Amino acid sequence: LVYFASFLYNVRKDNDRARELLELAVSSDPDNPIVLSMRADFAENVQRDLSQAEEFYKRAVALAPDNADVLGAYANFLAHSQEDLEAAEEVYCRAIDADGSRAENLGGYANLLMRLSRPGEDLAPFVQRADNLYRRAVECAPEDAGLLGNFAVFLGYVRCDYEEAERVFERAVEICPDDVNFLLNFAHFMETCKKDDARAESLFARALAASEHKDARVLASFALFRSRTREDAIDDNRRLFEQAVAADPTNGAHLAAFALYLTSVLDEHDQADALFRRAIQQAPRNGDVLGAYATFVAEVQHDNDSAEVYYKRAIEADPVNAVNLGKFAYFLHSVRGDHVMADSHFQRAVQCGNNPDILGNYASFLETEKEDHELAEHYYKLAIEADPHHAYNLSSYARFLAYNQNDHDRANHYFLRAIEADPSDSAVIEFYVDFLQTIRDSDPNVQRYFKSALSLFPQCSQILQAYGEYLEQVLNDTEEAKKYYQLASEIVVL
């Protein structure tokens, strides 16, 4: 009866008939823990009656205190529906002690571990334990696509092992080629971690087809992707956001994403504010939504007091969200001038992941505010290791080497890497030109630096202009300078 009921509500979506069969099963065998556990699952996930679900789960556990399946289902309920993480951990441990070969319990506990750390706590032990649990789970169930998908996300976003993550994603999609969740997560990974937009777009397209263009998550994700990769397609991108919100008008994350698009691309700040408020109403404990609104309030509305309130709410909702911690740290440093609290939040942020923006901001903070140059260099190196093509971090480290370490050769090397990473970033080029102009009267190697730069970027008008000025004002070679001025002006005209 209960397995037929499970088929009816999971596959046929016939919830009324499923409820009748489950109630008949419970009345026929009221002391069967499996029956009670499946009745609890129906109350939790279909009826959304958490009180009734907990009652049935507790009855099932009392009857079968060493049944791994019953304990695992209850632990999952505590973790996801009740958000009682400590109680969930205790029950997961009991489930694994009862039977250490249940992949769903090993994987569920691994997922839980990444939510158990407290602010300021060292994440390394949690990460290592989760990694061990995932690997045990995969050994027990190597064809479990859902488990593989979760493990791939962990590898990509927590361990930052992109190569293994891609292999595990490939395996999950190979097992379930039309699973919307796997395709969507794989697309996000290829976009954000591997920086492979072509592959990401192909996976997004597969996810859209698999969902018949009706899944709000896929629509919103593809809208965000296109707003970055196809900026000129404003009408199409807006339509995708509108379709996503229409498909699920209660999804706070999608409302916030549309709000961000409206304010950052279309300058429709009033409508963005209204959408942000709807998003928070729908998801009052979503750290990403609260953090995004905090940044909007600070940078667009310039309401610093309200921004601080929302940053604190965001961090309370998600204490290990590195982006919110890092942005609040920067806000405390640059707006409030509270360098002690900024340092504390930067430290928490860098413990939560290898975000290159946060690592670079913290390095700059250590350099300028704390004047701890040894630690600053350590974090600059970590930032560049996290993203070797991050133009701003490369140029920031170059300036650090130039002006604090007086290491002009290495500074020149990192400036050139920064320009190569993003030749269109005018700020990075200006930093480099300022560097060359600052040292042109004192460093005999400056002409070599100019020539190496022009050999790499012969069409860069700013460098051509600066070299002409060097030739004229330092070497007194007016005729040669005129050639470079002419080249620079021609490029500007073009």
Tab-separated table of C-alpha atoms in Angstrom:
chain	number	residue	atom	x	y	z
A	1	LEU	CA	0.000	0.000	0.000
A	2	VAL	CA	2.666	2.537	0.991
A	3	TYR	CA	4.821	1.831	-2.055
A	4	PHE	CA	1.828	2.185	-4.351
A	5	ALA	CA	0.979	5.428	-2.535
A	6	SER	CA	4.549	6.629	-3.046
A	7	PHE	CA	4.220	5.912	-6.770
A	8	LEU	CA	0.941	7.811	-6.887
A	9	TYR	CA	2.216	11.009	-5.306
A	10	ASN	CA	5.746	10.993	-6.719
A	11	VAL	CA	4.957	9.927	-10.277
A	12	ARG	CA	1.234	10.290	-10.924
A	13	LYS	CA	0.796	13.354	-8.665
A	14	ASP	CA	-2.458	11.816	-7.427
A	15	ASN	CA	-2.140	13.105	-3.869
A	16	ASP	CA	-5.729	12.418	-2.787
A	17	ARG	CA	-5.598	8.736	-3.689
A	18	ALA	CA	-2.098	8.457	-2.175
A	19	ARG	CA	-3.344	9.908	1.121
A	20	GLU	CA	-6.203	7.409	1.242
A	21	LEU	CA	-3.820	4.486	0.717
A	22	LEU	CA	-1.345	5.775	3.322
A	23	GLU	CA	-4.062	6.212	5.916
A	24	LEU	CA	-5.318	2.703	5.166
A	25	ALA	CA	-1.769	1.360	5.562
A	26	VAL	CA	-1.279	3.100	8.919
A	27	SER	CA	-4.629	1.861	10.248
A	28	SER	CA	-3.822	-1.680	9.049
A	29	ASP	CA	-0.329	-1.772	10.577
A	30	PRO	CA	0.106	1.123	13.061
A	31	ASP	CA	3.356	-0.238	14.516
A	32	ASN	CA	5.238	-0.642	11.247
A	33	PRO	CA	8.129	1.888	11.277
A	34	ILE	CA	8.528	1.889	7.464
A	35	VAL	CA	4.827	2.633	6.989
A	36	LEU	CA	4.991	5.420	9.585
A	37	SER	CA	8.147	6.874	8.036
A	38	MET	CA	6.578	6.996	4.576
A	39	ARG	CA	3.428	8.551	6.017
A	40	ALA	CA	5.683	11.165	7.614
A	41	ASP	CA	7.350	11.833	4.255
A	42	PHE	CA	3.943	12.476	2.679
A	43	ALA	CA	2.978	14.876	5.479
A	44	GLU	CA	6.317	16.690	5.129
A	45	ASN	CA	6.707	16.989	1.380
A	46	VAL	CA	3.154	16.886	0.026
A	47	GLN	CA	0.845	18.151	2.763
A	48	ARG	CA	3.471	20.503	4.249
A	49	ASP	CA	2.165	19.584	7.699
A	50	LEU	CA	5.428	19.565	9.662
A	51	SER	CA	3.808	18.902	13.024
A	52	GLN	CA	2.096	15.772	11.716
A	53	ALA	CA	5.293	14.731	9.917
A	54	GLU	CA	7.325	15.000	13.116
A	55	GLU	CA	4.736	12.976	15.023
A	56	PHE	CA	4.939	10.111	12.517
A	57	TYR	CA	8.760	10.271	12.326
A	58	LYS	CA	9.063	10.088	16.127
A	59	ARG	CA	6.700	7.114	16.278
A	60	ALA	CA	8.746	5.359	13.587
A	61	VAL	CA	12.059	6.010	15.356
A	62	ALA	CA	10.650	4.831	18.708
A	63	LEU	CA	9.621	1.546	17.103
A	64	ALA	CA	12.888	1.079	15.148
A	65	PRO	CA	15.682	2.992	16.931
A	66	ASP	CA	18.390	1.181	14.938
A	67	ASN	CA	16.806	1.244	11.485
A	68	ALA	CA	19.137	3.229	9.219
A	69	ASP	CA	16.434	4.087	6.684
A	70	VAL	CA	14.016	5.415	9.300
A	71	LEU	CA	16.772	7.357	11.092
A	72	GLY	CA	18.082	8.811	7.838
A	73	ALA	CA	14.634	10.009	6.777
A	74	TYR	CA	14.124	11.663	10.160
A	75	ALA	CA	17.573	13.285	10.039
A	76	ASN	CA	16.793	14.701	6.593
A	77	PHE	CA	13.506	16.098	7.943
A	78	LEU	CA	15.298	17.741	10.891
A	79	ALA	CA	17.969	19.244	8.632
A	80	HIS	CA	15.832	20.603	5.811
A	81	SER	CA	12.302	21.118	7.108
A	82	GLN	CA	12.979	21.927	10.763
A	83	GLU	CA	16.502	23.364	10.281
A	84	ASP	CA	17.479	21.797	13.613
A	85	LEU	CA	21.041	21.103	12.521
A	86	GLU	CA	22.411	19.785	15.811
A	87	ALA	CA	19.550	17.314	16.230
A	88	ALA	CA	19.955	16.294	12.575
A	89	GLU	CA	23.660	15.595	13.116
A	90	GLU	CA	22.915	13.363	16.086
A	91	VAL	CA	20.349	11.344	14.132
A	92	TYR	CA	22.580	11.089	11.031
A	93	CYS	CA	25.364	9.685	13.220
A	94	ARG	CA	22.938	7.118	14.668
A	95	ALA	CA	21.838	6.174	11.156
A	96	ILE	CA	25.429	5.708	9.946
A	97	ASP	CA	26.338	3.719	13.066
A	98	ALA	CA	23.352	1.458	12.364
A	99	ASP	CA	24.427	0.876	8.746
A	100	GLY	CA	27.474	2.586	7.293
A	101	SER	CA	26.702	1.476	3.746
A	102	ARG	CA	23.620	3.670	3.180
A	103	ALA	CA	24.839	6.181	0.584
A	104	GLU	CA	21.875	8.527	1.099
A	105	ASN	CA	22.733	8.910	4.796
A	106	LEU	CA	26.458	9.381	4.165
A	107	GLY	CA	25.714	11.995	1.493
A	108	GLY	CA	23.047	13.683	3.624
A	109	TYR	CA	25.443	14.020	6.542
A	110	ALA	CA	28.139	15.373	4.210
A	111	ASN	CA	25.680	18.061	3.033
A	112	LEU	CA	24.806	18.908	6.625
A	113	LEU	CA	28.409	19.320	7.732
A	114	MET	CA	28.913	22.383	5.541
A	115	ARG	CA	26.025	24.101	7.388
A	116	LEU	CA	27.212	23.254	10.897
A	117	SER	CA	30.220	25.559	11.208
A	118	ARG	CA	29.855	28.654	13.337
A	119	PRO	CA	31.145	32.158	12.530
A	120	GLY	CA	34.922	32.315	12.908
A	121	GLU	CA	35.260	28.540	13.163
A	122	ASP	CA	37.900	26.768	11.103
A	123	LEU	CA	36.139	25.173	8.136
A	124	ALA	CA	38.944	22.762	7.277
A	125	PRO	CA	37.803	19.910	9.585
A	126	PHE	CA	34.231	20.171	8.280
A	127	VAL	CA	35.424	20.122	4.666
A	128	GLN	CA	37.661	17.100	5.223
A	129	ARG	CA	34.942	15.128	7.013
A	130	ALA	CA	32.433	15.973	4.278
A	131	ASP	CA	34.914	14.906	1.613
A	132	ASN	CA	35.469	11.558	3.345
A	133	LEU	CA	31.720	10.973	3.699
A	134	TYR	CA	31.035	11.797	0.051
A	135	ARG	CA	33.738	9.396	-1.114
A	136	ARG	CA	32.353	6.625	1.118
A	137	ALA	CA	28.890	7.311	-0.268
A	138	VAL	CA	30.061	7.157	-3.891
A	139	GLU	CA	31.832	3.854	-3.205
A	140	CYS	CA	28.537	2.475	-1.868
A	141	ALA	CA	26.414	3.811	-4.733
A	142	PRO	CA	28.597	4.685	-7.761
A	143	GLU	CA	25.549	4.959	-10.060
A	144	ASP	CA	23.533	7.299	-7.815
A	145	ALA	CA	23.295	10.366	-10.041
A	146	GLY	CA	21.838	12.562	-7.305
A	147	LEU	CA	24.721	11.760	-4.988
A	148	LEU	CA	27.242	12.369	-7.767
A	149	GLY	CA	25.618	15.715	-8.544
A	150	ASN	CA	25.889	16.838	-4.912
A	151	PHE	CA	29.487	15.625	-4.698
A	152	ALA	CA	30.359	17.541	-7.883
A	153	VAL	CA	28.918	20.750	-6.398
A	154	PHE	CA	30.968	20.184	-3.229
A	155	LEU	CA	34.143	19.561	-5.230
A	156	GLY	CA	33.603	22.618	-7.400
A	157	TYR	CA	32.489	25.221	-4.898
A	158	VAL	CA	33.981	24.045	-1.598
A	159	ARG	CA	37.138	22.147	-2.509
A	160	CYS	CA	37.699	24.165	-5.702
A	161	ASP	CA	38.920	20.998	-7.409
A	162	TYR	CA	37.570	21.941	-10.809
A	163	GLU	CA	38.990	19.019	-12.756
A	164	GLU	CA	37.507	16.318	-10.504
A	165	ALA	CA	34.262	18.275	-10.216
A	166	GLU	CA	33.888	18.352	-13.992
A	167	ARG	CA	34.499	14.591	-14.228
A	168	VAL	CA	31.876	13.886	-11.553
A	169	PHE	CA	29.358	16.230	-13.222
A	170	GLU	CA	29.976	14.451	-16.533
A	171	ARG	CA	29.256	11.105	-14.875
A	172	ALA	CA	26.021	12.354	-13.265
A	173	VAL	CA	24.755	13.755	-16.585
A	174	GLU	CA	25.779	10.576	-18.394
A	175	ILE	CA	23.602	8.540	-16.002
A	176	CYS	CA	20.645	10.978	-16.198
A	177	PRO	CA	21.071	12.990	-19.422
A	178	ASP	CA	17.729	14.810	-19.124
A	179	ASP	CA	17.798	15.664	-15.430
A	180	VAL	CA	17.173	19.403	-15.197
A	181	ASN	CA	18.951	19.797	-11.846
A	182	PHE	CA	22.180	18.156	-13.002
A	183	LEU	CA	22.238	20.073	-16.273
A	184	LEU	CA	21.565	23.363	-14.500
A	185	ASN	CA	24.212	22.826	-11.816
A	186	PHE	CA	26.719	21.713	-14.451
A	187	ALA	CA	25.974	24.835	-16.518
A	188	HIS	CA	26.519	27.071	-13.479
A	189	PHE	CA	29.804	25.324	-12.757
A	190	MET	CA	31.094	25.691	-16.318
A	191	GLU	CA	30.123	29.373	-16.286
A	192	THR	CA	31.428	30.421	-12.868
A	193	CYS	CA	34.289	28.029	-12.180
A	194	LYS	CA	35.627	26.883	-15.538
A	195	LYS	CA	34.811	30.167	-17.344
A	196	ASP	CA	33.670	28.159	-20.378
A	197	ASP	CA	30.719	30.194	-21.658
A	198	ALA	CA	30.229	28.133	-24.802
A	199	ARG	CA	29.899	24.895	-22.847
A	200	ALA	CA	27.731	26.602	-20.239
A	201	GLU	CA	25.326	27.918	-22.897
A	202	SER	CA	25.022	24.445	-24.394
A	203	LEU	CA	24.136	22.993	-20.973
A	204	PHE	CA	21.645	25.791	-20.268
A	205	ALA	CA	19.987	25.048	-23.616
A	206	ARG	CA	19.721	21.353	-22.715
A	207	ALA	CA	18.222	22.247	-19.334
A	208	LEU	CA	15.657	24.545	-20.997
A	209	ALA	CA	14.670	21.792	-23.424
A	210	ALA	CA	14.448	19.181	-20.661
A	211	SER	CA	12.186	21.478	-18.632
A	212	GLU	CA	10.094	22.448	-21.683
A	213	HIS	CA	10.925	26.109	-20.982
A	214	LYS	CA	8.726	26.040	-17.866
A	215	ASP	CA	11.229	25.732	-15.016
A	216	ALA	CA	11.624	29.084	-13.255
A	217	ARG	CA	15.121	28.220	-12.028
A	218	VAL	CA	16.380	27.466	-15.517
A	219	LEU	CA	14.749	30.570	-16.986
A	220	ALA	CA	16.228	32.817	-14.279
A	221	SER	CA	19.676	31.254	-14.534
A	222	PHE	CA	19.732	31.550	-18.297
A	223	ALA	CA	18.545	35.166	-18.038
A	224	LEU	CA	21.455	35.943	-15.705
A	225	PHE	CA	23.880	34.170	-18.022
A	226	ARG	CA	22.655	36.020	-21.100
A	227	SER	CA	22.660	39.373	-19.297
A	228	ARG	CA	26.421	38.900	-18.969
A	229	THR	CA	27.282	37.200	-22.263
A	230	ARG	CA	24.727	38.936	-24.525
A	231	GLU	CA	24.433	42.370	-22.995
A	232	ASP	CA	22.903	43.971	-26.087
A	233	ALA	CA	19.903	41.616	-26.135
A	234	ILE	CA	18.107	43.725	-23.530
A	235	ASP	CA	14.540	42.931	-24.608
A	236	ASP	CA	15.169	39.181	-24.803
A	237	ASN	CA	16.957	39.156	-21.458
A	238	ARG	CA	14.186	41.122	-19.774
A	239	ARG	CA	11.615	38.719	-21.232
A	240	LEU	CA	13.486	35.752	-19.752
A	241	PHE	CA	13.489	37.363	-16.302
A	242	GLU	CA	9.775	38.120	-16.609
A	243	GLN	CA	9.076	34.507	-17.639
A	244	ALA	CA	11.037	33.243	-14.644
A	245	VAL	CA	9.097	35.436	-12.222
A	246	ALA	CA	5.796	34.480	-13.858
A	247	ALA	CA	6.667	30.783	-13.581
A	248	ASP	CA	7.276	31.155	-9.837
A	249	PRO	CA	6.197	34.541	-8.426
A	250	THR	CA	7.050	33.440	-4.867
A	251	ASN	CA	10.735	32.763	-5.504
A	252	GLY	CA	12.703	35.436	-3.659
A	253	ALA	CA	15.997	34.650	-5.378
A	254	HIS	CA	14.488	35.128	-8.848
A	255	LEU	CA	12.789	38.367	-7.842
A	256	ALA	CA	16.108	39.651	-6.487
A	257	ALA	CA	17.954	38.616	-9.649
A	258	PHE	CA	15.453	40.525	-11.794
A	259	ALA	CA	15.797	43.500	-9.446
A	260	LEU	CA	19.569	43.460	-9.871
A	261	TYR	CA	19.181	43.421	-13.652
A	262	LEU	CA	16.765	46.352	-13.569
A	263	THR	CA	19.032	48.498	-11.397
A	264	SER	CA	22.425	47.593	-12.857
A	265	VAL	CA	21.538	47.451	-16.570
A	266	LEU	CA	18.366	49.477	-17.081
A	267	ASP	CA	18.716	52.017	-14.229
A	268	GLU	CA	15.114	51.298	-13.214
A	269	HIS	CA	15.838	51.773	-9.526
A	270	ASP	CA	12.292	52.270	-8.242
A	271	GLN	CA	11.019	49.084	-9.847
A	272	ALA	CA	14.133	47.286	-8.629
A	273	ASP	CA	13.458	48.431	-5.072
A	274	ALA	CA	9.876	47.143	-5.286
A	275	LEU	CA	11.090	43.764	-6.556
A	276	PHE	CA	13.744	43.548	-3.836
A	277	ARG	CA	11.083	44.165	-1.203
A	278	ARG	CA	8.881	41.445	-2.710
A	279	ALA	CA	11.897	39.139	-2.695
A	280	ILE	CA	12.585	39.745	0.996
A	281	GLN	CA	8.913	39.262	1.817
A	282	GLN	CA	9.034	35.866	0.101
A	283	ALA	CA	12.475	34.885	1.451
A	284	PRO	CA	13.102	36.794	4.706
A	285	ARG	CA	15.910	34.414	5.732
A	286	ASN	CA	17.702	34.173	2.390
A	287	GLY	CA	21.213	35.534	2.913
A	288	ASP	CA	21.858	36.124	-0.797
A	289	VAL	CA	18.664	38.154	-1.218
A	290	LEU	CA	19.293	40.218	1.919
A	291	GLY	CA	22.923	40.801	0.972
A	292	ALA	CA	22.025	41.903	-2.557
A	293	TYR	CA	19.502	44.376	-1.195
A	294	ALA	CA	22.037	45.676	1.335
A	295	THR	CA	24.456	46.427	-1.489
A	296	PHE	CA	21.685	48.095	-3.531
A	297	VAL	CA	20.655	50.264	-0.568
A	298	ALA	CA	24.277	51.262	0.068
A	299	GLU	CA	25.436	51.903	-3.489
A	300	VAL	CA	22.267	53.137	-5.219
A	301	GLN	CA	20.139	54.675	-2.474
A	302	HIS	CA	23.122	55.739	-0.332
A	303	ASP	CA	21.241	54.840	2.830
A	304	ASN	CA	24.131	53.515	4.900
A	305	ASP	CA	22.157	52.943	8.086
A	306	SER	CA	19.604	50.748	6.321
A	307	ALA	CA	22.370	49.002	4.396
A	308	GLU	CA	24.084	48.041	7.639
A	309	VAL	CA	20.825	46.630	8.999
A	310	TYR	CA	20.358	44.447	5.913
A	311	TYR	CA	23.999	43.306	5.870
A	312	LYS	CA	23.609	42.177	9.504
A	313	ARG	CA	20.354	40.397	8.677
A	314	ALA	CA	22.046	38.677	5.740
A	315	ILE	CA	24.937	37.455	7.875
A	316	GLU	CA	22.601	36.310	10.646
A	317	ALA	CA	20.626	34.320	8.079
A	318	ASP	CA	23.757	32.775	6.529
A	319	PRO	CA	26.832	33.130	8.794
A	320	VAL	CA	29.194	31.403	6.345
A	321	ASN	CA	28.259	33.337	3.198
A	322	ALA	CA	31.669	34.591	2.092
A	323	VAL	CA	30.284	37.191	-0.322
A	324	ASN	CA	28.114	38.899	2.303
A	325	LEU	CA	30.879	38.800	4.904
A	326	GLY	CA	33.345	40.256	2.410
A	327	LYS	CA	31.000	42.997	1.217
A	328	PHE	CA	30.087	43.959	4.767
A	329	ALA	CA	33.780	44.031	5.673
A	330	TYR	CA	34.441	46.377	2.747
A	331	PHE	CA	31.444	48.513	3.777
A	332	LEU	CA	32.737	48.753	7.372
A	333	HIS	CA	36.182	49.695	6.090
A	334	SER	CA	35.292	52.156	3.311
A	335	VAL	CA	32.044	53.675	4.616
A	336	ARG	CA	32.075	53.340	8.392
A	337	GLY	CA	35.831	53.544	8.907
A	338	ASP	CA	35.547	50.741	11.486
A	339	HIS	CA	38.753	48.907	10.670
A	340	VAL	CA	38.629	46.585	13.678
A	341	MET	CA	35.232	45.152	12.735
A	342	ALA	CA	36.185	45.190	9.064
A	343	ASP	CA	39.238	43.058	9.825
A	344	SER	CA	37.115	40.625	11.837
A	345	HIS	CA	34.608	40.193	8.999
A	346	PHE	CA	37.344	39.908	6.362
A	347	GLN	CA	38.896	37.087	8.386
A	348	ARG	CA	35.554	35.291	8.601
A	349	ALA	CA	35.017	35.784	4.869
A	350	VAL	CA	38.363	34.338	3.771
A	351	GLN	CA	37.763	31.297	5.975
A	352	CYS	CA	34.557	30.555	4.054
A	353	GLY	CA	36.083	30.075	0.610
A	354	ASN	CA	38.630	31.174	-1.975
A	355	ASN	CA	36.717	34.118	-3.404
A	356	PRO	CA	39.285	36.155	-5.401
A	357	ASP	CA	37.426	39.458	-4.914
A	358	ILE	CA	37.359	39.057	-1.140
A	359	LEU	CA	40.971	37.862	-0.962
A	360	GLY	CA	42.076	40.836	-3.066
A	361	ASN	CA	40.070	43.334	-0.999
A	362	TYR	CA	41.474	41.910	2.218
A	363	ALA	CA	45.017	42.108	0.861
A	364	SER	CA	44.464	45.756	-0.040
A	365	PHE	CA	42.981	46.414	3.419
A	366	LEU	CA	45.999	44.819	5.119
A	367	GLU	CA	48.339	46.858	2.944
A	368	THR	CA	46.734	50.269	3.370
A	369	GLU	CA	45.044	50.202	6.771
A	370	LYS	CA	47.037	47.748	8.865
A	371	GLU	CA	50.326	48.225	6.985
A	372	ASP	CA	51.013	44.534	7.441
A	373	HIS	CA	52.876	44.064	4.192
A	374	GLU	CA	53.937	40.483	4.824
A	375	LEU	CA	50.355	39.333	5.403
A	376	ALA	CA	49.102	41.538	2.570
A	377	GLU	CA	51.454	39.843	0.118
A	378	HIS	CA	50.272	36.453	1.373
A	379	TYR	CA	46.653	37.322	0.557
A	380	TYR	CA	47.545	38.913	-2.794
A	381	LYS	CA	49.171	35.622	-3.760
A	382	LEU	CA	46.142	33.650	-2.567
A	383	ALA	CA	43.858	35.940	-4.586
A	384	ILE	CA	45.898	35.414	-7.755
A	385	GLU	CA	46.062	31.676	-7.118
A	386	ALA	CA	42.270	31.606	-6.796
A	387	ASP	CA	41.892	33.416	-10.138
A	388	PRO	CA	45.099	33.874	-12.177
A	389	HIS	CA	43.212	36.050	-14.701
A	390	HIS	CA	41.682	38.561	-12.281
A	391	ALA	CA	42.931	41.810	-13.809
A	392	TYR	CA	42.243	44.037	-10.821
A	393	ASN	CA	43.988	41.743	-8.336
A	394	LEU	CA	46.976	41.358	-10.642
A	395	SER	CA	47.290	45.142	-10.974
A	396	SER	CA	46.788	45.665	-7.223
A	397	TYR	CA	49.590	43.229	-6.481
A	398	ALA	CA	51.742	44.972	-9.084
A	399	ARG	CA	51.196	48.318	-7.349
A	400	PHE	CA	51.999	46.710	-4.009
A	401	LEU	CA	55.290	45.398	-5.427
A	402	ALA	CA	56.093	48.737	-7.034
A	403	TYR	CA	55.326	51.148	-4.210
A	404	ASN	CA	55.819	49.058	-1.063
A	405	GLN	CA	58.497	46.581	-2.085
A	406	ASN	CA	60.286	48.680	-4.726
A	407	ASP	CA	60.444	45.542	-6.850
A	408	HIS	CA	59.967	47.114	-10.264
A	409	ASP	CA	60.767	44.031	-12.329
A	410	ARG	CA	58.078	41.922	-10.652
A	411	ALA	CA	55.688	44.862	-10.647
A	412	ASN	CA	56.125	45.254	-14.399
A	413	HIS	CA	55.524	41.520	-14.864
A	414	TYR	CA	52.222	41.584	-12.962
A	415	PHE	CA	51.057	44.791	-14.640
A	416	LEU	CA	51.537	43.158	-18.031
A	417	ARG	CA	49.674	40.057	-16.833
A	418	ALA	CA	46.840	42.295	-15.659
A	419	ILE	CA	46.526	44.033	-19.043
A	420	GLU	CA	46.726	40.697	-20.840
A	421	ALA	CA	43.921	39.372	-18.614
A	422	ASP	CA	41.638	42.255	-19.608
A	423	PRO	CA	42.992	44.584	-22.307
A	424	SER	CA	39.755	46.605	-22.207
A	425	ASP	CA	40.133	47.589	-18.529
A	426	SER	CA	41.164	51.232	-18.788
A	427	ALA	CA	41.746	51.520	-15.027
A	428	VAL	CA	44.351	48.750	-15.103
A	429	ILE	CA	46.130	50.406	-18.041
A	430	GLU	CA	46.097	53.757	-16.210
A	431	PHE	CA	47.662	52.109	-13.146
A	432	TYR	CA	50.437	50.767	-15.349
A	433	VAL	CA	51.034	54.077	-17.085
A	434	ASP	CA	51.172	55.836	-13.702
A	435	PHE	CA	53.763	53.300	-12.588
A	436	LEU	CA	55.939	53.891	-15.656
A	437	GLN	CA	55.667	57.666	-15.318
A	438	THR	CA	56.507	57.522	-11.603
A	439	ILE	CA	59.752	55.598	-12.129
A	440	ARG	CA	60.812	56.997	-15.510
A	441	ASP	CA	63.312	59.498	-14.032
A	442	SER	CA	64.925	57.089	-11.583
A	443	ASP	CA	64.849	53.549	-12.940
A	444	PRO	CA	67.248	52.787	-15.808
A	445	ASN	CA	65.104	49.793	-16.798
A	446	VAL	CA	62.058	51.868	-17.662
A	447	GLN	CA	62.787	51.935	-21.385
A	448	ARG	CA	62.982	48.141	-21.369
A	449	TYR	CA	59.609	48.056	-19.621
A	450	PHE	CA	58.093	50.327	-22.259
A	451	LYS	CA	59.444	48.230	-25.108
A	452	SER	CA	58.263	44.952	-23.603
A	453	ALA	CA	54.807	46.475	-23.070
A	454	LEU	CA	54.598	47.792	-26.628
A	455	SER	CA	55.725	44.468	-28.053
A	456	LEU	CA	52.755	42.839	-26.268
A	457	PHE	CA	50.235	45.651	-26.766
A	458	PRO	CA	51.294	47.661	-29.829
A	459	GLN	CA	47.779	49.110	-30.219
A	460	CYS	CA	47.482	50.505	-26.682
A	461	SER	CA	47.200	54.279	-27.154
A	462	GLN	CA	47.841	55.093	-23.456
A	463	ILE	CA	51.168	53.267	-23.454
A	464	LEU	CA	52.152	54.757	-26.813
A	465	GLN	CA	51.369	58.254	-25.511
A	466	ALA	CA	53.285	57.652	-22.269
A	467	TYR	CA	56.306	56.347	-24.171
A	468	GLY	CA	56.266	59.427	-26.393
A	469	GLU	CA	56.285	61.616	-23.294
A	470	TYR	CA	59.187	59.600	-21.875
A	471	LEU	CA	61.177	60.014	-25.080
A	472	GLU	CA	60.505	63.744	-25.215
A	473	GLN	CA	60.720	64.736	-21.554
A	474	VAL	CA	63.350	62.338	-20.215
A	475	LEU	CA	65.501	61.371	-23.209
A	476	ASN	CA	64.980	64.694	-25.086
A	477	ASP	CA	64.324	62.741	-28.289
A	478	THR	CA	61.619	64.949	-29.786
A	479	GLU	CA	61.636	63.446	-33.261
A	480	GLU	CA	61.191	59.874	-32.041
A	481	ALA	CA	58.538	61.037	-29.563
A	482	LYS	CA	56.484	62.525	-32.413
A	483	LYS	CA	56.234	59.084	-34.038
A	484	TYR	CA	54.653	57.600	-30.924
A	485	TYR	CA	52.353	60.565	-30.428
A	486	GLN	CA	51.152	60.058	-33.987
A	487	LEU	CA	50.596	56.343	-33.484
A	488	ALA	CA	48.655	57.028	-30.297
A	489	SER	CA	46.443	59.644	-31.957
A	490	GLU	CA	45.681	57.334	-34.905
A	491	ILE	CA	44.516	54.599	-32.570
A	492	VAL	CA	42.331	57.044	-30.645
A	493	VAL	CA	40.739	58.169	-33.924
A	494	LEU	CA	40.119	54.577	-34.942
